[in-house]
XYZ file of N, CA and C in Angstrom:
738
model
N 0.844 -1.197 0.000
C 0.000 0.000 0.000
C 0.881 1.250 0.000
N 0.262 2.365 -0.375
C 0.924 3.661 -0.341
C 0.238 4.525 0.706
N 1.025 5.121 1.594
C 0.492 5.973 2.655
C 0.902 7.411 2.392
N -0.094 8.264 2.199
C 0.140 9.683 1.947
C -0.527 10.516 3.033
N 0.122 11.580 3.430
C -0.502 12.578 4.293
C -0.837 13.799 3.452
N -1.867 14.531 3.870
C -2.234 15.768 3.185
C -2.516 16.848 4.217
N -1.911 18.021 4.012
C -2.270 19.208 4.760
C -2.540 20.323 3.764
N -3.184 21.382 4.239
C -3.544 22.452 3.316
C -3.701 23.754 4.080
N -3.565 24.848 3.354
C -3.925 26.164 3.881
C -3.208 26.480 5.187
N -1.871 26.522 5.081
C -1.057 26.898 6.235
C -1.118 28.417 6.488
N -1.226 29.201 5.432
C -1.314 30.667 5.520
C -0.217 31.240 6.422
N 0.999 30.804 6.172
C 2.124 31.323 6.954
C 2.294 32.815 6.669
N 2.288 33.606 7.734
C 2.340 35.055 7.580
C 3.345 35.717 8.515
N 4.219 34.913 9.117
C 5.182 35.452 10.055
C 4.672 35.551 11.475
N 3.392 35.257 11.692
C 2.830 35.333 13.038
C 3.206 34.098 13.846
N 3.263 34.267 15.153
C 3.579 33.149 16.037
C 2.509 32.072 15.934
N 1.260 32.478 15.816
C 0.170 31.501 15.743
C 0.307 30.589 14.526
N 0.495 31.167 13.349
C 0.599 30.360 12.131
C 1.822 29.455 12.187
N 2.935 29.977 12.668
C 4.156 29.180 12.767
C 3.967 28.003 13.709
N 3.380 28.246 14.860
C 3.194 27.177 15.839
C 2.278 26.082 15.319
N 1.211 26.462 14.652
C 0.264 25.452 14.167
C 0.901 24.581 13.081
N 1.602 25.206 12.142
C 2.252 24.425 11.088
C 3.364 23.557 11.657
N 4.124 24.083 12.594
C 5.202 23.311 13.211
C 4.658 22.125 13.976
N 3.534 22.325 14.663
C 2.913 21.233 15.416
C 2.532 20.071 14.498
N 1.965 20.382 13.347
C 1.564 19.332 12.407
C 2.786 18.594 11.866
N 3.803 19.343 11.490
C 4.991 18.696 10.942
C 5.726 17.874 12.000
N 5.783 18.343 13.231
C 6.393 17.546 14.304
C 5.637 16.234 14.479
N 4.319 16.300 14.383
C 3.495 15.095 14.504
C 3.807 14.101 13.381
N 3.913 14.600 12.165
C 4.186 13.718 11.028
C 5.589 13.117 11.111
N 6.562 13.912 11.505
C 7.930 13.406 11.602
C 8.085 12.376 12.720
N 7.189 12.392 13.707
C 7.295 11.479 14.844
C 6.488 10.192 14.666
N 5.824 10.024 13.538
C 5.012 8.813 13.331
C 5.885 7.557 13.383
N 5.408 6.482 14.024
C 6.187 5.245 14.062
C 6.449 4.659 12.681
N 5.496 4.850 11.747
C 5.661 4.412 10.369
C 5.604 5.665 9.512
N 6.695 6.080 8.899
C 6.676 7.334 8.133
C 5.768 7.240 6.914
N 5.186 8.367 6.567
C 4.377 8.417 5.348
C 5.295 8.320 4.135
N 4.733 7.880 3.030
C 5.515 7.797 1.794
C 5.704 9.168 1.152
N 4.786 10.080 1.437
C 4.920 11.460 0.966
C 3.872 12.308 1.656
N 4.143 13.609 1.710
C 3.195 14.597 2.217
C 2.769 15.489 1.069
N 1.458 15.665 0.903
C 0.910 16.574 -0.102
C 0.437 17.841 0.603
N 0.853 18.984 0.076
C 0.457 20.277 0.631
C -0.320 21.011 -0.461
N -1.648 21.122 -0.272
C -2.505 21.556 -1.376
C -2.853 23.041 -1.302
N -1.821 23.884 -1.258
C -1.996 25.296 -1.529
C -2.210 26.208 -0.335
N -2.148 27.496 -0.615
C -2.171 28.560 0.387
C -1.138 28.273 1.467
N 0.078 28.044 0.999
C 1.202 27.814 1.905
C 1.577 29.135 2.573
N 1.666 30.186 1.799
C 1.908 31.532 2.308
C 0.592 32.288 2.374
N 0.574 33.349 3.165
C -0.641 34.157 3.253
C -0.581 35.361 2.327
N 0.603 35.946 2.166
C 0.743 37.127 1.315
C 1.640 36.879 0.102
N 2.209 35.689 -0.015
C 3.026 35.361 -1.169
C 4.386 36.008 -1.175
N 4.954 36.299 -0.002
C 6.273 36.924 0.052
C 7.369 35.862 0.133
N 8.561 36.250 -0.285
C 9.676 35.317 -0.207
C 9.957 34.897 1.231
N 9.816 35.824 2.170
C 10.064 35.491 3.571
C 9.111 34.409 4.057
N 7.867 34.456 3.618
C 6.894 33.427 4.023
C 7.284 32.061 3.458
N 7.768 32.034 2.219
C 8.177 30.749 1.633
C 9.483 30.248 2.238
N 10.344 31.150 2.639
C 11.564 30.716 3.326
C 11.205 30.049 4.648
N 10.225 30.614 5.353
C 9.756 29.964 6.578
C 9.104 28.622 6.260
N 8.293 28.578 5.203
C 7.647 27.327 4.819
C 8.673 26.244 4.519
N 9.747 26.602 3.826
C 10.780 25.616 3.501
C 11.402 25.053 4.765
N 11.607 25.894 5.764
C 12.168 25.402 7.035
C 11.180 24.488 7.755
N 9.929 24.894 7.820
C 8.937 24.118 8.565
C 8.634 22.803 7.871
N 8.573 22.803 6.552
C 8.183 21.606 5.801
C 9.331 20.629 5.573
N 10.536 20.970 5.961
C 11.659 20.037 5.790
C 11.362 18.743 6.531
N 11.538 17.612 5.851
C 11.132 16.330 6.425
C 11.940 15.198 5.805
N 11.974 14.043 6.474
C 12.686 12.891 5.925
C 11.891 12.130 4.869
N 10.737 12.655 4.500
C 9.911 12.061 3.443
C 9.665 13.132 2.385
N 9.298 12.744 1.170
C 9.039 13.742 0.128
C 7.875 14.655 0.502
N 8.021 15.936 0.227
C 6.969 16.921 0.443
C 6.593 17.498 -0.917
N 5.359 17.259 -1.347
C 4.882 17.650 -2.673
C 3.905 18.802 -2.499
N 4.097 19.871 -3.235
C 3.281 21.067 -3.047
C 2.639 21.533 -4.345
N 1.561 22.288 -4.186
C 0.978 23.042 -5.291
C 0.501 24.371 -4.720
N 0.406 25.416 -5.542
C 0.018 26.727 -5.031
C -1.484 26.879 -4.864
N -1.860 27.848 -4.004
C -3.245 28.248 -3.839
C -3.410 29.714 -4.183
N -4.607 30.235 -3.994
C -4.889 31.602 -4.418
C -4.133 32.654 -3.604
N -3.656 32.315 -2.406
C -2.846 33.254 -1.630
C -1.367 33.196 -2.013
N -0.991 32.205 -2.785
C 0.415 32.050 -3.155
C 0.746 32.902 -4.385
N 2.019 33.247 -4.507
C 2.510 34.037 -5.639
C 3.576 33.215 -6.361
N 3.361 32.954 -7.623
C 4.221 32.015 -8.355
C 5.707 32.375 -8.348
N 6.104 33.626 -8.619
C 7.549 33.911 -8.650
C 8.234 33.642 -7.314
N 7.668 34.128 -6.215
C 8.275 33.919 -4.902
C 8.196 32.454 -4.492
N 7.109 31.800 -4.825
C 6.930 30.363 -4.553
C 8.046 29.559 -5.227
N 8.276 29.858 -6.493
C 9.326 29.151 -7.220
C 10.708 29.410 -6.617
N 10.979 30.674 -6.338
C 12.320 31.042 -5.894
C 12.625 30.547 -4.488
N 11.752 30.864 -3.522
C 12.074 30.628 -2.121
C 11.656 29.258 -1.611
N 10.657 28.634 -2.238
C 10.212 27.318 -1.781
C 10.801 26.197 -2.631
N 10.792 26.376 -3.947
C 11.271 25.325 -4.843
C 12.735 25.483 -5.225
N 13.327 26.656 -4.969
C 14.717 26.881 -5.347
C 14.915 26.980 -6.838
N 13.930 27.521 -7.530
C 13.993 27.668 -8.981
C 14.037 29.143 -9.363
N 14.252 29.393 -10.635
C 14.186 30.761 -11.123
C 12.749 31.261 -11.040
N 12.537 32.515 -10.646
C 11.170 33.042 -10.582
C 10.505 32.999 -11.954
N 9.203 32.770 -11.942
C 8.460 32.738 -13.189
C 6.982 32.862 -12.913
N 6.224 33.330 -13.917
C 4.803 33.594 -13.734
C 3.895 32.475 -14.218
N 4.437 31.464 -14.909
C 3.600 30.411 -15.453
C 3.120 29.437 -14.394
N 2.127 28.624 -14.726
C 1.600 27.642 -13.773
C 2.695 26.710 -13.263
N 2.594 26.358 -11.993
C 3.568 25.468 -11.354
C 2.953 24.075 -11.291
N 3.235 23.261 -12.296
C 2.719 21.890 -12.377
C 3.875 20.912 -12.224
N 3.696 19.914 -11.354
C 4.761 18.948 -11.097
C 4.174 17.542 -11.011
N 4.914 16.575 -11.524
C 4.513 15.173 -11.415
C 5.534 14.445 -10.551
N 5.040 13.571 -9.686
C 5.891 12.845 -8.748
C 5.516 11.367 -8.766
N 6.509 10.516 -8.604
C 6.270 9.090 -8.457
C 6.473 8.731 -6.985
N 5.461 8.184 -6.380
C 5.521 7.752 -4.986
C 5.212 6.260 -4.968
N 6.267 5.455 -4.859
C 6.070 4.022 -5.009
C 5.521 3.735 -6.391
N 4.409 3.033 -6.445
C 3.791 2.733 -7.732
C 2.708 3.720 -8.118
N 2.601 4.830 -7.397
C 1.549 5.813 -7.635
C 2.127 7.087 -8.238
N 1.431 7.635 -9.213
C 1.808 8.915 -9.804
C 0.922 10.006 -9.215
N 1.554 11.060 -8.722
C 0.824 12.168 -8.114
C 1.061 13.419 -8.946
N -0.013 13.991 -9.472
C 0.063 15.225 -10.246
C -0.347 16.380 -9.344
N 0.617 17.251 -9.014
C 0.346 18.452 -8.232
C 0.150 19.593 -9.218
N -1.080 20.079 -9.328
C -1.458 20.980 -10.409
C -1.710 22.395 -9.896
N -1.466 23.353 -10.745
C -1.684 24.761 -10.430
C -3.014 25.196 -11.031
N -4.002 25.386 -10.164
C -5.311 25.848 -10.613
C -5.546 27.302 -10.249
N -4.484 28.028 -9.915
C -4.662 29.403 -9.472
C -4.756 30.358 -10.653
N -5.433 31.478 -10.399
C -5.524 32.586 -11.349
C -4.979 33.803 -10.618
N -3.793 34.302 -10.977
C -3.199 35.413 -10.231
C -4.168 36.572 -10.034
N -4.289 37.004 -8.778
C -5.155 38.122 -8.451
C -6.595 37.760 -8.174
N -6.928 36.458 -8.262
C -8.315 36.049 -8.038
C -8.356 34.869 -7.078
N -9.500 34.726 -6.383
C -9.678 33.598 -5.467
C -10.213 32.370 -6.182
N -10.936 32.558 -7.265
C -11.451 31.423 -8.022
C -10.313 30.659 -8.683
N -10.553 29.386 -8.964
C -9.551 28.579 -9.627
C -9.914 28.282 -11.068
N -8.905 27.989 -11.858
C -9.118 27.579 -13.254
C -7.913 26.770 -13.698
N -8.170 25.615 -14.272
C -7.120 24.828 -14.913
C -7.024 25.330 -16.346
N -5.954 26.065 -16.655
C -5.861 26.669 -17.980
C -5.543 25.615 -19.033
N -5.565 26.043 -20.288
C -5.391 25.097 -21.393
C -4.057 24.374 -21.311
N -2.999 25.107 -20.926
C -1.693 24.474 -20.827
C -1.640 23.431 -19.728
N -2.269 23.711 -18.598
C -2.277 22.748 -17.493
C -3.117 21.531 -17.847
N -4.256 21.738 -18.485
C -5.079 20.599 -18.901
C -4.324 19.720 -19.900
N -3.607 20.344 -20.838
C -2.824 19.569 -21.801
C -1.708 18.805 -21.101
N -1.104 19.420 -20.087
C -0.047 18.747 -19.320
C -0.604 17.550 -18.553
N -1.770 17.713 -17.925
C -2.395 16.587 -17.225
C -2.671 15.461 -18.210
N -3.243 15.802 -19.351
C -3.594 14.792 -20.347
C -2.366 14.040 -20.845
N -1.312 14.768 -21.193
C -0.120 14.105 -21.727
C 0.581 13.281 -20.649
N 0.596 13.777 -19.414
C 1.232 13.036 -18.327
C 0.505 11.724 -18.065
N -0.817 11.774 -18.045
C -1.593 10.558 -17.801
C -1.523 9.603 -18.991
N -1.445 10.149 -20.190
C -1.385 9.316 -21.387
C -0.121 8.461 -21.401
N 0.953 8.989 -20.829
C 2.223 8.258 -20.794
C 2.226 7.125 -19.769
N 1.235 7.103 -18.874
C 1.199 6.074 -17.832
C 0.520 4.812 -18.336
N 0.906 3.651 -17.822
C 0.144 2.438 -18.103
C -1.287 2.581 -17.600
N -2.224 1.977 -18.269
C -3.634 2.136 -17.905
C -3.929 1.576 -16.521
N -3.081 0.668 -16.034
C -3.327 0.061 -14.730
C -2.455 0.666 -13.630
N -1.789 1.786 -13.915
C -0.944 2.447 -12.918
C -1.757 3.538 -12.243
N -1.967 3.468 -10.924
C -2.843 4.441 -10.258
C -2.240 5.838 -10.243
N -3.124 6.834 -10.334
C -2.706 8.230 -10.308
C -3.664 9.028 -9.439
N -3.137 10.065 -8.817
C -3.915 11.023 -8.044
C -3.683 12.412 -8.611
N -4.731 13.222 -8.652
C -4.624 14.600 -9.104
C -4.946 15.513 -7.928
N -4.056 16.470 -7.660
C -4.236 17.395 -6.554
C -4.109 18.832 -7.042
N -4.977 19.697 -6.559
C -4.899 21.134 -6.812
C -5.647 21.835 -5.691
N -5.833 23.138 -5.765
C -6.300 23.890 -4.594
C -7.823 24.007 -4.503
N -8.464 24.636 -5.481
C -9.887 24.947 -5.373
C -10.757 23.736 -5.727
N -11.708 23.338 -4.862
C -12.572 22.195 -5.170
C -13.403 22.433 -6.432
N -13.684 21.357 -7.170
C -14.479 21.498 -8.395
C -15.980 21.302 -8.183
N -16.414 21.135 -6.933
C -17.836 20.966 -6.631
C -18.216 21.879 -5.474
N -19.513 22.159 -5.349
C -20.000 22.938 -4.221
C -19.884 22.130 -2.931
N -19.572 22.830 -1.849
C -19.432 22.195 -0.540
C -20.483 22.698 0.449
N -21.443 23.482 -0.055
C -22.609 23.908 0.724
C -22.263 24.921 1.804
N -21.304 25.764 1.485
C -21.030 26.949 2.293
C -20.766 28.086 1.314
N -21.356 29.256 1.554
C -21.220 30.336 0.558
C -19.797 30.823 0.354
N -18.920 30.670 1.347
C -17.558 31.183 1.187
C -16.765 30.369 0.161
N -16.530 29.063 0.361
C -15.789 28.327 -0.670
C -16.565 28.165 -1.971
N -17.895 28.130 -1.883
C -18.678 27.937 -3.106
C -18.649 29.171 -4.007
N -18.233 30.316 -3.462
C -18.130 31.525 -4.278
C -16.819 31.604 -5.037
N -15.884 30.721 -4.729
C -14.561 30.812 -5.376
C -13.991 29.412 -5.613
N -14.798 28.542 -6.190
C -14.374 27.176 -6.490
C -13.708 27.122 -7.870
N -13.412 25.943 -8.345
C -12.849 25.785 -9.689
C -13.898 26.177 -10.717
N -13.529 27.055 -11.644
C -14.497 27.614 -12.587
C -14.803 26.701 -13.772
N -13.884 25.813 -14.108
C -14.103 24.974 -15.294
C -14.024 23.484 -14.966
N -14.864 23.020 -14.040
C -14.808 21.601 -13.685
C -15.150 20.676 -14.841
N -15.964 21.153 -15.782
C -16.351 20.303 -16.902
C -15.147 19.946 -17.772
N -14.163 20.819 -17.871
C -12.964 20.515 -18.648
C -12.184 19.367 -18.011
N -12.063 19.416 -16.685
C -11.358 18.333 -15.997
C -12.158 17.044 -16.049
N -13.469 17.131 -15.901
C -14.298 15.931 -15.949
C -14.171 15.230 -17.301
N -14.171 16.005 -18.379
C -14.014 15.404 -19.697
C -12.673 14.735 -19.866
N -11.646 15.340 -19.315
C -10.308 14.768 -19.392
C -10.224 13.462 -18.591
N -10.827 13.449 -17.398
C -10.768 12.250 -16.566
C -11.511 11.074 -17.189
N -12.509 11.368 -18.001
C -13.245 10.287 -18.648
C -12.340 9.442 -19.536
N -11.260 10.046 -20.023
C -10.331 9.318 -20.896
C -9.203 8.656 -20.123
N -9.171 8.858 -18.806
C -8.054 8.340 -18.006
C -8.564 7.624 -16.763
N -8.997 6.385 -16.920
C -9.567 5.649 -15.786
C -8.568 5.343 -14.679
N -7.275 5.533 -14.927
C -6.287 5.224 -13.885
C -6.262 6.267 -12.769
N -6.957 7.394 -12.947
C -7.027 8.397 -11.879
C -7.954 7.885 -10.786
N -7.401 7.693 -9.607
C -8.122 7.068 -8.494
C -8.974 8.084 -7.747
N -8.461 9.313 -7.580
C -9.168 10.319 -6.791
C -8.635 11.696 -7.119
N -9.401 12.701 -6.702
C -9.014 14.099 -6.818
C -8.911 14.657 -5.405
N -7.793 15.355 -5.111
C -7.536 15.904 -3.789
C -7.408 17.422 -3.888
N -8.080 18.150 -3.001
C -8.018 19.616 -3.017
C -7.897 20.156 -1.592
N -7.823 21.470 -1.500
C -7.814 22.158 -0.210
C -8.774 23.321 -0.273
N -8.321 24.541 0.137
C -9.013 25.802 -0.090
C -10.215 26.040 0.827
N -11.011 25.018 1.126
C -12.286 25.220 1.820
C -12.149 25.278 3.339
N -10.987 24.907 3.869
C -10.758 24.942 5.317
C -11.689 24.000 6.076
N -12.123 22.946 5.426
C -12.960 21.958 6.088
C -12.630 20.582 5.548
N -12.539 19.594 6.417
C -12.351 18.218 5.972
C -13.663 17.742 5.362
N -13.626 17.343 4.100
C -14.857 16.973 3.409
C -14.575 15.855 2.419
N -15.624 15.099 2.133
C -15.543 14.022 1.138
C -16.766 14.116 0.239
N -16.539 14.065 -1.065
C -17.621 14.127 -2.031
C -17.221 13.252 -3.216
N -17.769 13.560 -4.385
C -17.429 12.817 -5.602
C -17.348 13.797 -6.756
N -16.503 13.456 -7.724
C -16.349 14.283 -8.915
C -15.957 13.395 -10.072
N -16.693 13.473 -11.173
C -16.402 12.703 -12.385
C -16.248 11.214 -12.073
N -17.062 10.719 -11.159
C -17.036 9.305 -10.825
C -15.903 8.884 -9.922
N -15.174 9.854 -9.392
C -14.065 9.554 -8.481
C -14.334 10.171 -7.121
N -13.682 9.646 -6.074
C -13.738 10.338 -4.795
C -13.090 11.715 -4.912
N -13.720 12.688 -4.288
C -13.142 14.013 -4.141
C -12.897 14.226 -2.653
N -11.639 14.387 -2.288
C -11.260 14.547 -0.891
C -10.729 15.964 -0.694
N -11.338 16.686 0.238
C -10.914 18.043 0.568
C -10.142 17.985 1.881
N -8.889 18.374 1.835
C -8.051 18.337 3.021
C -8.399 19.446 3.993
N -8.308 19.178 5.296
C -8.557 20.216 6.294
C -7.447 21.249 6.295
N -7.731 22.382 6.906
C -6.754 23.473 6.958
C -5.932 23.402 8.234
N -4.721 23.917 8.127
C -3.870 24.031 9.304
C -4.217 25.299 10.082
N -4.548 26.387 9.398
C -4.657 27.687 10.063
C -5.959 27.886 10.827
N -7.113 27.616 10.206
C -8.399 27.669 10.903
C -9.402 26.804 10.164
N -10.479 26.447 10.874
C -11.487 25.536 10.332
C -12.747 26.298 9.967
N -13.330 25.953 8.816
C -14.566 26.584 8.369
C -15.739 26.081 9.207
N -16.484 27.011 9.767
C -17.712 26.674 10.485
C -18.850 26.666 9.474
N -19.530 25.527 9.332
C -20.602 25.405 8.345
C -21.829 26.189 8.795
N -22.724 26.515 7.850
C -23.869 27.369 8.205
C -24.700 26.839 9.371
N -24.828 25.545 9.484
C -25.614 24.983 10.585
C -24.847 24.952 11.911
N -23.575 25.387 11.868
C -22.762 25.424 13.077
C -22.619 26.833 13.660
N -23.109 27.836 12.954
C -23.003 29.202 13.443
C -22.739 30.176 12.318
N -22.863 31.460 12.631
C -22.758 32.501 11.608
C -21.329 32.903 11.292
N -20.417 32.785 12.248
C -19.032 33.183 12.013
C -18.306 32.080 11.261
N -17.737 32.401 10.099
C -17.162 31.360 9.242
C -15.905 30.733 9.843
N -15.021 31.548 10.407
C -13.712 31.059 10.848
C -13.765 30.599 12.298
N -13.522 29.310 12.509
C -13.398 28.755 13.854
C -11.907 28.677 14.180
N -11.437 29.650 14.950
C -10.016 29.735 15.263
C -9.603 28.816 16.397
N -10.580 28.229 17.085
C -10.269 27.397 18.246
C -10.020 25.938 17.890
N -10.472 25.521 16.709
C -10.240 24.131 16.316
C -8.746 23.896 16.086
N -8.221 22.744 16.516
C -6.803 22.460 16.255
C -6.559 22.201 14.776
N -5.314 22.317 14.331
C -5.014 22.055 12.920
C -5.334 20.610 12.546
N -5.718 20.417 11.283
C -6.100 19.088 10.821
C -5.184 18.569 9.727
N -5.270 17.266 9.517
C -4.569 16.631 8.403
C -5.329 15.396 7.977
N -4.987 14.885 6.839
C -5.604 13.673 6.314
C -4.531 12.647 6.014
N -4.871 11.390 6.248
C -4.037 10.272 5.833
C -4.793 9.509 4.749
N -4.153 9.328 3.598
C -4.746 8.594 2.484
C -4.006 7.264 2.325
N -4.750 6.190 2.347
C -4.177 4.864 2.147
C -4.659 4.348 0.789
N -3.724 4.144 -0.115
C -4.045 3.587 -1.426
C -3.606 2.137 -1.432
N -4.589 1.245 -1.461
C -4.298 -0.181 -1.351
C -3.871 -0.750 -2.700
N -3.440 -1.993 -2.670
C -2.940 -2.620 -3.896
C -4.025 -2.770 -4.955
N -5.298 -2.766 -4.539
C -6.391 -2.842 -5.513
C -6.875 -1.452 -5.929
N -6.069 -0.419 -5.613
C -6.297 0.967 -6.027
C -7.539 1.576 -5.361
N -7.859 1.112 -4.179
C -8.950 1.690 -3.403
C -8.372 2.680 -2.400
N -8.935 3.891 -2.406
C -8.442 4.945 -1.527
C -9.291 5.019 -0.265
N -8.632 4.997 0.887
C -9.284 5.187 2.182
C -8.632 6.382 2.853
N -9.459 7.283 3.377
C -8.946 8.504 4.004
C -9.344 8.542 5.477
N -8.368 8.881 6.313
C -8.579 9.071 7.746
C -8.198 10.513 8.085
N -9.119 11.232 8.742
C -8.843 12.607 9.154
C -8.417 12.625 10.616
N -7.492 13.518 10.922
C -7.000 13.686 12.288
C -6.843 15.178 12.605
N -6.927 15.503 13.900
C -6.526 16.821 14.376
C -5.278 16.649 15.227
N -4.473 17.698 15.296
C -3.216 17.646 16.041
C -3.328 18.646 17.188
N -3.407 18.155 18.396
C -3.582 19.019 19.562
C -2.237 19.289 20.228
């Protein structure tokens, strides 16, 4: 089996609170008796997209296991590339493919600079298609990006979700090896379905979304940071366990 952890929405901003919460989660992951095969970080790593925030993120996210990232709407591509990835600054989408054991993980950039809504542009969709086309039909793959492609029944995330889910759905129809879609952005641990696959929304590290039936104030700052563990079995069945880190 393949064991993956997922965290999202660290919103590192130089504050003691954000630093402590992200550090607590990473200390927990590094101390596991059985290390994860990789950690997925699904966006909004920085809060303002500054190089200093990504330099802090690089220190906090350092781990003895692979750490795979994709940007969110609070992230800025040039600083993200330079200070987190150690690459030359650039404005284009940050798309990366990783092999974790027998699983291929596509970390995709669905951000639109200057906007909270997400969009998988033509170049990113073509990259997903060509990357999956090169894989054997029986080799499992996961696709991860920031903004969920379905409504989650809260006006805040539903106002800034992925704008072109139909483009991704059409692409997935041609690639049955995609086991699930993983996102962040909503600040709530959630499970749904998209294009016939499980859609797993990772919880946030910084604060938890209070749903409408839980109260009027959206941000629950008292909830501890959350994470998800994804177990991909040999028969390509995904099981997700959510945890909080106190």
